mmCIF file of C-alpha atoms in Angstrom:
data_model
loop_
_atom_site.group_PDB
_atom_site.id
_atom_site.type_symbol
_atom_site.label_atom_id
_atom_site.label_comp_id
_atom_site.label_asym_id
_atom_site.label_seq_id
_atom_site.Cartn_x
_atom_site.Cartn_y
_atom_site.Cartn_z
ATOM 1 C CA MET A 22 1.905 -26.332 -21.763
ATOM 2 C CA SER A 23 -0.898 -27.085 -24.210
ATOM 3 C CA CYS A 24 -2.142 -24.651 -26.822
ATOM 4 C CA GLN A 25 -5.448 -24.468 -24.955
ATOM 5 C CA ALA A 26 -3.680 -23.453 -21.723
ATOM 6 C CA ILE A 27 -1.635 -20.836 -23.579
ATOM 7 C CA ASP A 28 -4.779 -19.444 -25.229
ATOM 8 C CA LEU A 29 -6.501 -19.267 -21.840
ATOM 9 C CA SER A 30 -3.496 -17.508 -20.302
ATOM 10 C CA ASP A 31 -3.338 -15.010 -23.178
ATOM 11 C CA ARG A 32 -7.082 -14.322 -22.906
ATOM 12 C CA GLU A 33 -6.762 -13.850 -19.138
ATOM 13 C CA ASP A 34 -3.878 -11.383 -19.616
ATOM 14 C CA ALA A 35 -5.824 -9.419 -22.231
ATOM 15 C CA LEU A 36 -8.908 -9.285 -20.002
ATOM 16 C CA SER A 37 -6.853 -8.233 -16.990
ATOM 17 C CA ASP A 38 -5.281 -5.407 -19.011
ATOM 18 C CA TRP A 39 -8.696 -4.325 -20.284
ATOM 19 C CA LEU A 40 -10.204 -4.359 -16.790
ATOM 20 C CA GLU A 41 -7.275 -2.353 -15.388
ATOM 21 C CA ASP A 42 -7.609 0.213 -18.193
ATOM 22 C CA TYR A 43 -11.332 0.361 -17.441
ATOM 23 C CA GLY A 44 -10.520 1.230 -13.828
ATOM 24 C CA VAL A 45 -11.599 -1.989 -12.124
ATOM 25 C CA GLU A 46 -9.845 -2.642 -8.814
ATOM 26 C CA ASP A 47 -8.234 -6.072 -8.447
ATOM 27 C CA ALA A 48 -8.754 -6.724 -12.153
ATOM 28 C CA TRP A 49 -6.721 -9.925 -11.967
ATOM 29 C CA LYS A 50 -9.357 -11.475 -9.685
ATOM 30 C CA LEU A 51 -12.080 -10.931 -12.269
ATOM 31 C CA ALA A 52 -10.035 -11.854 -15.339
ATOM 32 C CA GLU A 53 -9.659 -15.571 -14.552
ATOM 33 C CA PRO A 54 -13.359 -16.552 -14.374
ATOM 34 C CA LEU A 55 -14.136 -14.396 -17.410
ATOM 35 C CA ALA A 56 -11.319 -16.018 -19.406
ATOM 36 C CA GLU A 57 -12.379 -19.513 -18.363
ATOM 37 C CA ALA A 58 -15.929 -18.717 -19.501
ATOM 38 C CA GLY A 59 -14.591 -17.799 -22.946
ATOM 39 C CA ILE A 60 -15.273 -14.073 -22.648
ATOM 40 C CA GLU A 61 -13.205 -11.926 -25.027
ATOM 41 C CA VAL A 62 -12.251 -8.246 -24.783
ATOM 42 C CA GLU A 63 -14.639 -7.481 -27.654
ATOM 43 C CA THR A 64 -17.493 -8.932 -25.611
ATOM 44 C CA LEU A 65 -16.676 -6.634 -22.690
ATOM 45 C CA ASP A 66 -16.532 -3.663 -25.071
ATOM 46 C CA ARG A 67 -20.070 -4.411 -26.255
ATOM 47 C CA LEU A 68 -21.451 -5.170 -22.790
ATOM 48 C CA THR A 69 -20.037 -2.061 -21.150
ATOM 49 C CA ALA A 70 -20.774 0.430 -23.931
ATOM 50 C CA PRO A 71 -23.980 1.758 -22.277
ATOM 51 C CA TRP A 72 -22.233 2.747 -19.049
ATOM 52 C CA HIS A 73 -18.594 3.069 -20.158
ATOM 53 C CA ASN A 74 -18.392 6.764 -19.194
ATOM 54 C CA ASP A 75 -20.520 6.416 -16.054
ATOM 55 C CA ALA A 76 -18.747 8.109 -13.157
ATOM 56 C CA THR A 77 -20.616 6.006 -10.602
ATOM 57 C CA GLU A 78 -19.851 2.510 -9.398
ATOM 58 C CA MET A 79 -22.130 1.080 -12.085
ATOM 59 C CA HIS A 80 -19.283 0.300 -14.450
ATOM 60 C CA ASN A 81 -17.492 -1.756 -11.778
ATOM 61 C CA LEU A 82 -20.579 -3.480 -10.403
ATOM 62 C CA GLY A 83 -21.709 -4.888 -13.722
ATOM 63 C CA LEU A 84 -18.317 -6.418 -14.436
ATOM 64 C CA ARG A 85 -17.964 -7.814 -10.927
ATOM 65 C CA TRP A 86 -21.422 -9.381 -11.136
ATOM 66 C CA LEU A 87 -20.610 -10.964 -14.501
ATOM 67 C CA SER A 88 -17.282 -12.357 -13.317
ATOM 68 C CA LEU A 89 -18.648 -13.708 -10.045
ATOM 69 C CA SER A 90 -21.578 -15.312 -11.873
ATOM 70 C CA PHE A 91 -19.162 -17.261 -14.073
ATOM 71 C CA GLU A 92 -17.077 -18.190 -11.051
ATOM 72 C CA VAL A 93 -20.118 -19.570 -9.205
ATOM 73 C CA MET A 94 -21.264 -21.489 -12.292
ATOM 74 C CA SER A 95 -17.784 -22.998 -12.596
ATOM 75 C CA MET A 96 -17.838 -24.103 -8.947
ATOM 76 C CA ILE A 97 -21.273 -25.670 -9.338
ATOM 77 C CA SER A 98 -20.178 -27.475 -12.487
ATOM 78 C CA SER A 99 -17.065 -28.772 -10.753
ATOM 79 C CA GLY A 100 -19.136 -30.023 -7.817
ATOM 80 C CA LEU A 101 -21.565 -31.783 -10.138
ATOM 81 C CA ARG A 102 -18.716 -33.481 -12.018
ATOM 82 C CA GLY A 103 -17.249 -34.645 -8.700
ATOM 83 C CA ALA A 104 -20.599 -35.972 -7.515
ATOM 84 C CA LYS A 105 -21.065 -37.835 -10.793
ATOM 85 C CA ARG A 106 -17.623 -39.447 -10.514
ATOM 86 C CA MET A 107 -18.363 -40.487 -6.930
ATOM 87 C CA SER A 108 -21.708 -42.011 -7.900
ATOM 88 C CA GLU A 109 -20.010 -43.995 -10.666
ATOM 89 C CA LEU A 110 -17.694 -45.585 -8.088
ATOM 90 C CA THR A 111 -20.552 -47.212 -6.211
#
């Protein structure tokens, strides 16, 4: 396993722990796209500070939106790379 893969795994674990402590359901689902996007726990601390003690769903919705946005961007990027490789074959 490369150092980069280990760093990614460690970041994903730290994010998953943070999300669980924050009260996010299915934290493991959100941790992967955030980790792959390079998000750190410190970044989440800063981003969530305004609504950290919000008793509503706001604290979950913001994090879910952020994670899903990175996941969609990753899928689009992967599709574009695949299309480029295919066009280079012709």
